[in-house]
């Protein structure tokens, strides 16, 4: 028996998230079907975590136990030949039997992308939230800074969260603005990437943070309110959940 | 009556090219339907040229004559509200009545994109040809240089071309390699963008040039053969027509 750790990249537009669900059509279903097709084995893969319907992943790790003797360097090509074009395995390695893609994860980074140009980018339309109205980016940066640290993030978690504790640590959060496609004569603000890293994220957490920060950017809230929202420990205190299509699981780190 | 010049950006994946065809489902059809919906007028738009099925445009100009009094600055938003998400009008201006988007064009630039990394980019899968095998980029650059000048490009034109003359001028052609997503440990070569500019292009011309240059990059032909292929004035002398999905109309210039 071997424990294989792989990394998958996917365009989540057509899927109900990573993890298998009664309704089917998830990334996990596609990966397990490809492994079954390749090896004949019925395996259960373990992702680094869930992603919501419509959320993308640049690099999501998963592991599974296999008795297959296929050399590790052959797996990417062999699985990719059996996967739809919007899912690709980008790396594979053998790890210790006690390694677990979710439980062993130390740090995760998500990226949320907002296109703040007047006209949306047709080539990125499934990967960006389009927000043509003026955004106060420095207010958003200031608001975001209040979320760094170890906090109870109940206000930024789905009401349906089933976790016993909502305490998590966000150790880094930053906003980068790419103005390469912005046309100043059109009041274009560029493409805003929000990167957020921490030891774990609650259901909808990044999307609620972004939905709330957009209200800060629109001038509907002051940046300082982010601190009060955290302290309220009440989902009602925060803003709406931003659309899933702008969210991408960027990376997962292990020791 | 006013003559309006607009620029359209589109993801051509789902369309049979720019120009109206008996089978329907073209960019022109969608634009004319949106204009009809907005103004009630049945207009015929004139593109800067045709594009093949599956080819994209970053910025394709088109013009049409209208009696609508809608101010020019309102057109983008109004048409975009009536267009599918893979087509967006990005600019609009009023021009002289004798301006013609195709006949007045002085210079066009196309970009062809080859992903030469081992694993394709799922987010760019409809906009890149995936070529995981080793490419000799400097041989491709040398081969491309033989095409610059004023030449009869019959060898690089579809057999179905109906043009009286196949003489065109290519004034610039270059290859840029973006290695930002390449992982050296995977023998990734990066994303290869081929930019080619000239006063006009024949049917399939850029795609046949790319299909032939790929054979140079693979070592199947010498770069110097590009000169002999040109001189042959015979489609059979050149290589295959590269897939349409990697091609994008980049820009069209006027005086």
Short mmCIF file of C-alpha atoms in Angstrom, two decimals:
data_model
loop_
_atom_site.label_atom_id
_atom_site.label_comp_id
_atom_site.label_asym_id
_atom_site.label_seq_id
_atom_site.Cartn_x
_atom_site.Cartn_y
_atom_site.Cartn_z
CA UNK A 1 0.00 0.00 0.00
CA UNK A 2 1.22 3.48 -0.85
CA UNK A 3 -0.04 6.91 0.12
CA UNK A 4 -0.01 9.28 -2.87
CA UNK A 5 -0.22 13.05 -2.48
CA UNK A 6 -1.33 14.89 -5.61
CA UNK A 7 -2.15 18.46 -6.54
CA UNK A 8 -5.17 19.31 -8.66
CA UNK A 9 -5.97 22.52 -10.54
CA UNK A 10 -9.57 23.11 -11.61
CA UNK A 11 -12.00 25.55 -13.12
CA UNK A 12 -14.89 25.08 -10.68
CA UNK A 13 -17.50 26.82 -12.88
CA UNK A 14 -19.34 23.61 -13.80
CA UNK A 15 -18.96 21.77 -10.47
CA UNK A 16 -20.71 21.59 -7.09
CA UNK A 17 -17.42 22.09 -5.26
CA UNK A 18 -14.60 19.70 -4.40
CA UNK A 19 -16.24 17.22 -2.05
CA UNK A 20 -18.63 14.44 -3.08
CA UNK A 21 -22.27 15.35 -2.56
CA UNK A 22 -25.58 13.52 -3.06
CA UNK A 23 -26.24 15.54 -6.23
CA UNK A 24 -22.94 14.42 -7.79
CA UNK A 25 -20.80 16.38 -10.26
CA UNK A 26 -17.95 17.30 -7.94
CA UNK A 27 -14.18 17.44 -8.44
CA UNK A 28 -13.77 14.49 -6.04
CA UNK A 29 -16.20 12.39 -8.13
CA UNK A 30 -14.21 13.12 -11.31
CA UNK A 31 -10.86 12.30 -9.66
CA UNK A 32 -12.13 9.06 -8.12
CA UNK A 33 -13.66 8.02 -11.46
CA UNK A 34 -10.34 8.69 -13.25
CA UNK A 35 -8.39 6.67 -10.66
CA UNK A 36 -10.91 3.81 -10.96
CA UNK A 37 -10.63 3.93 -14.75
CA UNK A 38 -6.82 3.86 -14.55
CA UNK A 39 -6.26 1.27 -11.82
CA UNK A 40 -9.57 -0.58 -11.42
CA UNK A 41 -9.45 0.37 -7.72
CA UNK A 42 -12.35 2.02 -5.92
CA UNK A 43 -10.56 4.60 -3.75
CA UNK A 44 -11.73 7.47 -1.58
CA UNK A 45 -9.58 10.56 -1.95
CA UNK A 46 -9.09 13.10 0.84
CA UNK A 47 -8.87 16.75 -0.16
CA UNK A 48 -7.11 19.50 1.79
CA UNK A 49 -10.60 20.86 2.46
CA UNK A 50 -13.89 21.62 0.76
CA UNK A 51 -14.54 24.31 -1.78
CA UNK A 52 -17.98 25.74 -2.57
CA UNK A 53 -19.77 25.30 -5.89
CA UNK A 54 -18.18 27.56 -8.52
CA UNK A 55 -14.94 28.10 -6.57
CA UNK A 56 -11.68 27.35 -8.40
CA UNK A 57 -8.35 25.91 -7.31
CA UNK A 58 -4.90 26.77 -8.62
CA UNK A 59 -3.35 24.06 -6.45
CA UNK A 60 -5.44 21.85 -4.18
CA UNK A 61 -3.72 18.84 -2.58
CA UNK A 62 -5.45 15.51 -2.04
CA UNK A 63 -4.21 12.08 -0.97
CA UNK A 64 -5.35 8.49 -1.23
CA UNK A 65 -4.13 5.01 -0.38
CA UNK A 66 -3.53 2.73 -3.34
CA UNK A 67 -2.14 -0.73 -4.00
CA UNK A 68 -1.38 0.24 -7.61
CA UNK A 69 2.23 -0.22 -8.69
CA UNK A 70 2.14 2.53 -11.35
CA UNK A 71 5.33 4.62 -10.89
CA UNK A 72 4.57 7.98 -9.26
CA UNK A 73 5.92 10.00 -12.22
CA UNK A 74 3.36 8.39 -14.57
CA UNK A 75 0.24 9.38 -12.63
CA UNK A 76 -0.25 12.99 -13.85
CA UNK A 77 -0.34 12.15 -17.53
CA UNK A 78 -2.38 8.98 -16.99
CA UNK A 79 -5.05 10.71 -14.86
CA UNK A 80 -5.18 13.82 -17.07
CA UNK A 81 -5.97 11.60 -20.07
CA UNK A 82 -9.05 10.43 -18.12
CA UNK A 83 -10.20 13.80 -16.71
CA UNK A 84 -12.34 16.53 -18.28
CA UNK A 85 -10.41 19.52 -19.69
CA UNK A 86 -11.34 21.76 -16.74
CA UNK A 87 -9.54 19.52 -14.20
CA UNK A 88 -5.82 18.76 -14.32
CA UNK A 89 -3.53 16.95 -11.89
CA UNK A 90 -0.33 18.98 -11.80
CA UNK A 91 1.88 17.02 -9.37
CA UNK A 92 2.14 13.63 -7.64
CA UNK A 93 4.46 12.23 -4.98
CA UNK A 94 4.55 9.35 -2.53
CA UNK A 95 4.26 10.33 1.14
CA UNK A 96 4.29 8.59 4.53
CA UNK A 97 1.23 6.48 5.27
CA UNK A 98 0.19 8.78 8.14
CA UNK A 99 0.18 11.93 5.98
CA UNK A 100 -3.31 13.45 5.58
CA UNK A 101 -4.00 16.22 3.03
CA UNK A 102 -6.40 18.01 5.39
CA UNK A 103 -5.14 17.17 8.88
CA UNK A 104 -1.46 17.71 8.01
CA UNK A 105 -2.11 21.12 6.36
CA UNK A 106 -0.40 24.00 8.18
CA UNK A 107 -1.39 27.03 6.13
CA UNK A 108 -3.80 27.83 3.31
CA UNK A 109 -3.93 30.80 0.98
CA UNK A 110 -6.98 31.93 -0.97
CA UNK A 111 -7.18 34.60 -3.65
CA UNK A 112 -10.31 36.57 -4.42
CA UNK A 113 -10.36 38.61 -7.65
CA UNK A 114 -12.46 41.69 -8.36
CA UNK A 115 -12.39 43.29 -11.81
CA UNK A 116 -12.87 47.01 -11.12
CA UNK A 117 -12.64 48.05 -14.77
CA UNK A 118 -15.65 49.51 -16.52
CA UNK A 119 -16.02 46.58 -18.96
CA UNK A 120 -15.56 42.98 -17.73
CA UNK A 121 -12.78 40.81 -19.17
CA UNK A 122 -14.53 38.18 -21.31
CA UNK A 123 -11.59 35.78 -20.98
CA UNK A 124 -11.67 35.95 -17.18
CA UNK A 125 -15.44 36.22 -16.80
CA UNK A 126 -15.78 33.01 -14.78
CA UNK A 127 -12.86 33.86 -12.47
CA UNK A 128 -13.57 37.48 -11.48
CA UNK A 129 -16.34 39.38 -9.77
CA UNK A 130 -17.06 42.42 -11.95
CA UNK A 131 -17.45 45.62 -9.94
CA UNK A 132 -17.34 48.64 -12.27
CA UNK A 133 -18.16 51.18 -9.52
CA UNK A 134 -15.47 53.17 -7.75
CA UNK A 135 -13.71 51.35 -4.91
CA UNK A 136 -11.62 52.97 -2.19
CA UNK A 137 -8.79 50.44 -2.25
CA UNK A 138 -6.82 51.94 0.63
CA UNK A 139 -9.93 51.80 2.86
CA UNK A 140 -10.30 48.13 1.90
CA UNK A 141 -6.65 47.50 2.77
CA UNK A 142 -7.10 49.17 6.14
CA UNK A 143 -10.30 47.22 6.83
CA UNK A 144 -8.58 43.96 5.92
CA UNK A 145 -5.72 44.65 8.36
CA UNK A 146 -8.14 44.42 11.33
CA UNK A 147 -8.74 40.75 10.52
CA UNK A 148 -5.13 39.67 10.97
CA UNK A 149 -4.43 37.71 14.14
CA UNK A 150 -6.07 34.92 16.10
CA UNK A 151 -9.78 35.66 16.39
CA UNK A 152 -13.22 34.13 16.63
CA UNK A 153 -14.47 34.59 13.07
CA UNK A 154 -18.14 33.69 13.77
CA UNK A 155 -19.28 36.95 12.11
CA UNK A 156 -17.54 35.86 8.91
CA UNK A 157 -18.81 32.26 8.88
CA UNK A 158 -21.87 30.75 7.30
CA UNK A 159 -24.75 30.26 9.74
CA UNK A 160 -24.62 26.61 8.66
CA UNK A 161 -21.08 26.13 9.93
CA UNK A 162 -20.91 22.97 12.06
CA UNK A 163 -17.44 23.60 13.50
CA UNK A 164 -17.13 23.45 17.29
CA UNK A 165 -14.76 26.43 17.32
CA UNK A 166 -14.66 29.47 15.03
CA UNK A 167 -11.24 30.56 16.27
CA UNK A 168 -8.70 30.70 13.47
CA UNK A 169 -5.46 32.55 12.77
CA UNK A 170 -5.04 34.78 9.72
CA UNK A 171 -1.34 35.57 9.48
CA UNK A 172 -1.26 37.50 6.22
CA UNK A 173 -3.78 39.42 4.13
CA UNK A 174 -2.99 41.83 1.35
CA UNK A 175 -4.49 43.49 -1.71
CA UNK A 176 -2.64 43.75 -5.04
CA UNK A 177 -3.96 45.86 -7.89
CA UNK A 178 -3.05 44.95 -11.47
CA UNK A 179 -3.65 47.97 -13.70
CA UNK A 180 -2.13 46.45 -16.85
CA UNK A 181 -5.56 46.19 -18.53
CA UNK A 182 -7.00 49.40 -17.06
CA UNK A 183 -7.76 52.27 -19.40
CA UNK A 184 -7.47 55.48 -17.35
CA UNK A 185 -9.77 57.41 -19.74
CA UNK A 186 -12.52 54.94 -18.78
CA UNK A 187 -12.10 55.40 -15.01
CA UNK A 188 -10.83 51.82 -14.89
CA UNK A 189 -9.33 50.84 -11.54
CA UNK A 190 -7.71 47.58 -12.63
CA UNK A 191 -8.02 44.06 -11.33
CA UNK A 192 -7.96 43.75 -7.53
CA UNK A 193 -6.51 40.53 -6.08
CA UNK A 194 -7.07 39.90 -2.37
CA UNK A 195 -4.73 37.26 -0.92
CA UNK A 196 -5.49 35.85 2.51
CA UNK A 197 -3.50 33.21 4.39
CA UNK A 198 -4.19 31.37 7.61
CA UNK A 199 -4.26 28.07 9.43
CA UNK A 200 -7.83 27.37 8.36
CA UNK A 201 -10.96 28.98 6.98
CA UNK A 202 -14.63 28.55 7.94
CA UNK A 203 -17.42 27.95 5.44
CA UNK A 204 -17.89 31.06 3.23
CA UNK A 205 -15.30 32.94 5.34
CA UNK A 206 -13.28 34.48 2.51
CA UNK A 207 -16.41 35.33 0.53
CA UNK A 208 -18.06 37.06 3.53
CA UNK A 209 -14.83 38.97 4.24
CA UNK A 210 -14.80 40.13 0.58
CA UNK A 211 -18.52 40.99 0.61
CA UNK A 212 -17.97 43.13 3.71
CA UNK A 213 -14.78 44.75 2.38
CA UNK A 214 -16.65 45.70 -0.81
CA UNK A 215 -19.03 47.72 1.38
CA UNK A 216 -15.97 49.41 2.90
CA UNK A 217 -14.64 50.09 -0.62
CA UNK A 218 -18.00 51.54 -1.65
CA UNK A 219 -17.97 53.89 1.36
CA UNK A 220 -20.97 52.20 3.01
CA UNK A 221 -18.88 51.19 6.03
CA UNK A 222 -15.76 52.58 7.68
CA UNK A 223 -12.63 50.37 7.72
CA UNK A 224 -12.73 50.44 11.54
CA UNK A 225 -16.07 48.63 11.50
CA UNK A 226 -14.26 45.40 10.60
CA UNK A 227 -13.00 45.30 14.19
CA UNK A 228 -16.53 45.76 15.59
CA UNK A 229 -17.92 43.12 13.23
CA UNK A 230 -15.33 40.62 14.52
CA UNK A 231 -16.23 41.43 18.11
CA UNK A 232 -19.98 40.99 17.46
CA UNK A 233 -19.46 37.25 16.72
CA UNK A 234 -22.70 37.42 14.75
CA UNK A 235 -23.07 36.70 11.03
CA UNK A 236 -25.68 39.49 10.79
CA UNK A 237 -23.02 42.08 11.66
CA UNK A 238 -21.06 41.40 8.45
CA UNK A 239 -21.90 42.10 4.80
CA UNK A 240 -23.15 39.76 2.09
CA UNK A 241 -21.37 36.66 0.81
CA UNK A 242 -19.48 37.61 -2.39
CA UNK A 243 -20.07 35.46 -5.49
CA UNK A 244 -18.13 32.19 -5.57
CA UNK A 245 -16.66 32.66 -9.05
CA UNK A 246 -14.04 35.21 -7.88
CA UNK A 247 -12.56 32.79 -5.32
CA UNK A 248 -9.59 30.51 -5.91
CA UNK A 249 -7.79 28.18 -3.51
CA UNK A 250 -4.27 29.42 -4.17
CA UNK A 251 -2.01 27.10 -2.17
CA UNK A 252 -1.84 24.74 0.81
CA UNK A 253 1.37 24.36 2.80
CA UNK A 254 2.68 21.42 4.82
CA UNK A 255 5.67 21.06 7.14
CA UNK B 1 -27.32 59.52 -39.94
CA UNK B 2 -24.20 58.82 -37.95
CA UNK B 3 -21.35 56.39 -38.50
CA UNK B 4 -20.35 54.68 -35.25
CA UNK B 5 -17.03 52.87 -34.83
CA UNK B 6 -16.96 50.39 -31.97
CA UNK B 7 -14.51 47.85 -30.61
CA UNK B 8 -15.62 44.39 -29.58
CA UNK B 9 -13.81 41.82 -27.44
CA UNK B 10 -14.98 38.22 -27.60
CA UNK B 11 -14.28 34.67 -26.55
CA UNK B 12 -14.89 32.94 -29.88
CA UNK B 13 -15.09 29.40 -28.42
CA UNK B 14 -18.85 29.07 -28.96
CA UNK B 15 -19.12 30.98 -32.27
CA UNK B 16 -18.71 30.31 -35.98
CA UNK B 17 -16.45 33.32 -36.37
CA UNK B 18 -17.19 37.03 -36.70
CA UNK B 19 -19.07 37.26 -39.96
CA UNK B 20 -22.70 36.24 -40.50
CA UNK B 21 -23.07 32.80 -42.07
CA UNK B 22 -26.00 30.67 -43.18
CA UNK B 23 -25.65 28.45 -40.08
CA UNK B 24 -25.97 31.46 -37.74
CA UNK B 25 -24.35 31.87 -34.31
CA UNK B 26 -21.72 34.45 -35.21
CA UNK B 27 -20.41 37.52 -33.40
CA UNK B 28 -21.96 39.74 -36.08
CA UNK B 29 -25.39 38.14 -35.51
CA UNK B 30 -25.17 38.81 -31.77
CA UNK B 31 -24.07 42.42 -32.26
CA UNK B 32 -26.79 43.16 -34.83
CA UNK B 33 -29.42 41.57 -32.57
CA UNK B 34 -28.27 43.71 -29.61
CA UNK B 35 -28.40 46.89 -31.74
CA UNK B 36 -31.89 45.95 -32.98
CA UNK B 37 -33.02 45.30 -29.41
CA UNK B 38 -31.63 48.64 -28.27
CA UNK B 39 -32.70 50.93 -31.14
CA UNK B 40 -35.36 49.01 -33.07
CA UNK B 41 -33.18 49.50 -36.19
CA UNK B 42 -32.16 46.65 -38.47
CA UNK B 43 -28.52 47.50 -39.23
CA UNK B 44 -25.71 45.68 -40.98
CA UNK B 45 -22.39 46.06 -39.20
CA UNK B 46 -19.03 45.95 -40.98
CA UNK B 47 -16.14 44.26 -39.17
CA UNK B 48 -12.46 44.97 -39.72
CA UNK B 49 -12.31 41.50 -41.26
CA UNK B 50 -13.45 37.94 -40.70
CA UNK B 51 -12.27 35.59 -38.02
CA UNK B 52 -12.54 31.79 -38.20
CA UNK B 53 -14.74 29.69 -35.93
CA UNK B 54 -13.17 29.46 -32.46
CA UNK B 55 -10.84 32.44 -32.96
CA UNK B 56 -10.95 35.18 -30.32
CA UNK B 57 -10.60 38.95 -30.45
CA UNK B 58 -9.07 41.23 -27.85
CA UNK B 59 -10.06 44.30 -29.88
CA UNK B 60 -11.94 44.01 -33.18
CA UNK B 61 -13.34 47.21 -34.69
CA UNK B 62 -16.66 47.35 -36.54
CA UNK B 63 -18.77 50.20 -37.84
CA UNK B 64 -22.38 50.79 -38.80
CA UNK B 65 -24.63 53.61 -39.91
CA UNK B 66 -27.43 54.50 -37.52
CA UNK B 67 -30.15 57.13 -37.21
CA UNK B 68 -30.31 56.53 -33.45
CA UNK B 69 -29.80 59.62 -31.31
CA UNK B 70 -28.40 57.68 -28.32
CA UNK B 71 -25.29 59.60 -27.13
CA UNK B 72 -22.10 57.78 -28.13
CA UNK B 73 -20.92 57.36 -24.52
CA UNK B 74 -24.05 55.37 -23.64
CA UNK B 75 -23.64 52.66 -26.29
CA UNK B 76 -21.12 50.33 -24.55
CA UNK B 77 -23.18 49.81 -21.42
CA UNK B 78 -26.46 49.61 -23.36
CA UNK B 79 -25.19 46.99 -25.84
CA UNK B 80 -23.34 44.99 -23.18
CA UNK B 81 -26.59 44.63 -21.23
CA UNK B 82 -28.02 42.95 -24.36
CA UNK B 83 -25.04 40.75 -25.30
CA UNK B 84 -24.01 37.30 -24.01
CA UNK B 85 -21.23 37.30 -21.38
CA UNK B 86 -18.59 36.15 -23.90
CA UNK B 87 -18.98 39.28 -26.06
CA UNK B 88 -18.33 42.82 -24.78
CA UNK B 89 -18.21 46.14 -26.59
CA UNK B 90 -15.26 48.02 -25.09
CA UNK B 91 -15.28 51.36 -26.95
CA UNK B 92 -17.51 53.49 -29.17
CA UNK B 93 -16.93 56.73 -31.07
CA UNK B 94 -18.51 58.67 -33.92
CA UNK B 95 -16.47 58.78 -37.15
CA UNK B 96 -16.76 60.35 -40.61
CA UNK B 97 -19.44 58.82 -42.84
CA UNK B 98 -16.83 57.54 -45.30
CA UNK B 99 -14.85 55.63 -42.65
CA UNK B 100 -14.95 51.84 -43.17
CA UNK B 101 -13.73 49.42 -40.48
CA UNK B 102 -12.22 47.07 -43.07
CA UNK B 103 -11.24 49.31 -45.98
CA UNK B 104 -9.74 52.04 -43.76
CA UNK B 105 -7.63 49.57 -41.73
CA UNK B 106 -3.88 50.12 -42.13
CA UNK B 107 -2.36 47.46 -39.93
CA UNK B 108 -3.53 44.40 -38.04
CA UNK B 109 -1.85 42.40 -35.30
CA UNK B 110 -2.67 38.82 -34.37
CA UNK B 111 -1.39 36.85 -31.41
CA UNK B 112 -1.08 33.08 -31.36
CA UNK B 113 -0.50 31.38 -28.00
CA UNK B 114 1.15 28.01 -27.40
CA UNK B 115 1.33 26.58 -23.90
CA UNK B 116 4.60 24.64 -23.85
CA UNK B 117 4.30 23.56 -20.22
CA UNK B 118 3.85 19.91 -19.38
CA UNK B 119 0.33 20.35 -17.95
CA UNK B 120 -2.16 22.67 -19.72
CA UNK B 121 -3.54 25.73 -17.90
CA UNK B 122 -7.19 24.92 -17.18
CA UNK B 123 -8.09 28.61 -16.97
CA UNK B 124 -6.64 29.33 -20.42
CA UNK B 125 -7.64 26.02 -22.02
CA UNK B 126 -9.81 27.65 -24.70
CA UNK B 127 -7.20 30.30 -25.58
CA UNK B 128 -3.99 28.27 -25.92
CA UNK B 129 -2.75 25.40 -28.01
CA UNK B 130 -1.17 22.91 -25.61
CA UNK B 131 2.17 21.58 -26.87
CA UNK B 132 3.98 19.77 -24.02
CA UNK B 133 6.84 18.54 -26.23
CA UNK B 134 10.19 20.33 -26.42
CA UNK B 135 10.26 23.32 -28.81
CA UNK B 136 13.37 25.00 -30.18
CA UNK B 137 12.19 28.58 -29.70
CA UNK B 138 15.23 30.25 -31.29
CA UNK B 139 14.79 28.13 -34.44
CA UNK B 140 11.13 29.25 -34.52
CA UNK B 141 12.22 32.88 -34.16
CA UNK B 142 14.70 32.48 -37.01
CA UNK B 143 12.09 30.76 -39.21
CA UNK B 144 9.58 33.51 -38.49
CA UNK B 145 12.07 36.21 -39.56
CA UNK B 146 12.04 34.91 -43.16
CA UNK B 147 8.38 35.86 -43.45
CA UNK B 148 8.92 39.57 -42.81
CA UNK B 149 8.60 41.76 -45.89
CA UNK B 150 6.28 42.08 -48.88
CA UNK B 151 5.68 38.60 -50.28
CA UNK B 152 3.20 36.39 -52.07
CA UNK B 153 1.89 34.31 -49.17
CA UNK B 154 0.03 31.70 -51.30
CA UNK B 155 1.85 28.88 -49.47
CA UNK B 156 0.40 30.16 -46.20
CA UNK B 157 -3.16 30.69 -47.43
CA UNK B 158 -6.16 28.37 -47.41
CA UNK B 159 -6.77 26.65 -50.75
CA UNK B 160 -10.23 28.19 -50.53
CA UNK B 161 -8.92 31.76 -50.55
CA UNK B 162 -10.83 33.81 -53.12
CA UNK B 163 -8.51 36.83 -53.07
CA UNK B 164 -7.18 38.01 -56.45
CA UNK B 165 -3.75 38.71 -54.96
CA UNK B 166 -1.92 36.93 -52.18
CA UNK B 167 0.70 39.65 -51.85
CA UNK B 168 0.75 41.14 -48.36
CA UNK B 169 3.27 42.94 -46.17
CA UNK B 170 4.28 41.59 -42.76
CA UNK B 171 6.21 44.37 -41.04
CA UNK B 172 6.76 42.83 -37.63
CA UNK B 173 6.75 39.32 -36.19
CA UNK B 174 8.13 38.28 -32.83
CA UNK B 175 7.94 35.57 -30.22
CA UNK B 176 7.66 36.29 -26.49
CA UNK B 177 7.99 33.56 -23.90
CA UNK B 178 6.26 33.95 -20.54
CA UNK B 179 7.86 31.57 -18.04
CA UNK B 180 5.97 32.86 -14.99
CA UNK B 181 3.92 29.66 -14.73
CA UNK B 182 6.68 27.28 -15.86
CA UNK B 183 8.06 24.80 -13.35
CA UNK B 184 11.65 24.06 -14.39
CA UNK B 185 11.64 20.68 -12.59
CA UNK B 186 8.86 19.61 -15.00
CA UNK B 187 10.75 20.61 -18.16
CA UNK B 188 8.15 23.36 -18.64
CA UNK B 189 9.03 25.87 -21.36
CA UNK B 190 6.43 28.49 -20.53
CA UNK B 191 3.74 30.12 -22.62
CA UNK B 192 4.83 31.15 -26.11
CA UNK B 193 3.11 34.18 -27.64
CA UNK B 194 3.67 34.81 -31.34
CA UNK B 195 2.76 38.35 -32.42
CA UNK B 196 2.50 39.11 -36.13
CA UNK B 197 1.59 42.45 -37.72
CA UNK B 198 0.89 43.40 -41.30
CA UNK B 199 -1.33 45.26 -43.70
CA UNK B 200 -3.63 42.25 -44.15
CA UNK B 201 -3.85 38.52 -43.65
CA UNK B 202 -5.19 35.77 -45.91
CA UNK B 203 -7.61 33.08 -44.79
CA UNK B 204 -5.88 30.76 -42.23
CA UNK B 205 -2.57 32.60 -42.82
CA UNK B 206 -1.52 33.02 -39.18
CA UNK B 207 -2.62 29.49 -38.31
CA UNK B 208 -0.65 27.95 -41.22
CA UNK B 209 2.42 30.03 -40.28
CA UNK B 210 2.13 28.72 -36.71
CA UNK B 211 1.54 25.11 -37.85
CA UNK B 212 4.68 25.31 -39.99
CA UNK B 213 6.76 27.03 -37.29
CA UNK B 214 5.77 24.28 -34.85
CA UNK B 215 7.42 21.80 -37.21
CA UNK B 216 10.53 24.01 -37.13
CA UNK B 217 10.35 24.06 -33.32
CA UNK B 218 10.01 20.26 -33.25
CA UNK B 219 13.11 19.90 -35.45
CA UNK B 220 11.16 18.44 -38.38
CA UNK B 221 12.13 21.39 -40.60
CA UNK B 222 15.04 23.81 -40.70
CA UNK B 223 14.29 27.52 -40.10
CA UNK B 224 15.64 28.26 -43.61
CA UNK B 225 12.86 26.19 -45.16
CA UNK B 226 10.42 29.02 -44.42
CA UNK B 227 12.05 30.94 -47.29
CA UNK B 228 11.67 28.01 -49.69
CA UNK B 229 8.06 27.49 -48.62
CA UNK B 230 7.30 31.14 -49.42
CA UNK B 231 8.95 30.80 -52.85
CA UNK B 232 6.98 27.63 -53.67
CA UNK B 233 3.68 29.59 -53.66
CA UNK B 234 1.95 26.30 -52.95
CA UNK B 235 -0.14 25.46 -49.88
CA UNK B 236 1.26 21.91 -49.96
CA UNK B 237 4.76 23.22 -49.23
CA UNK B 238 3.74 24.51 -45.78
CA UNK B 239 2.75 22.64 -42.62
CA UNK B 240 -0.67 22.01 -41.11
CA UNK B 241 -3.16 24.68 -40.00
CA UNK B 242 -2.79 25.18 -36.23
CA UNK B 243 -5.95 24.94 -34.09
CA UNK B 244 -8.10 28.07 -34.08
CA UNK B 245 -8.40 28.33 -30.29
CA UNK B 246 -4.86 29.71 -29.87
CA UNK B 247 -5.49 32.65 -32.20
CA UNK B 248 -6.58 36.12 -31.12
CA UNK B 249 -7.10 39.25 -33.18
CA UNK B 250 -4.98 41.57 -31.06
CA UNK B 251 -5.46 45.02 -32.61
CA UNK B 252 -6.38 46.90 -35.77
CA UNK B 253 -4.84 50.28 -36.52
CA UNK B 254 -6.18 53.22 -38.58
CA UNK B 255 -4.60 56.47 -39.67
#
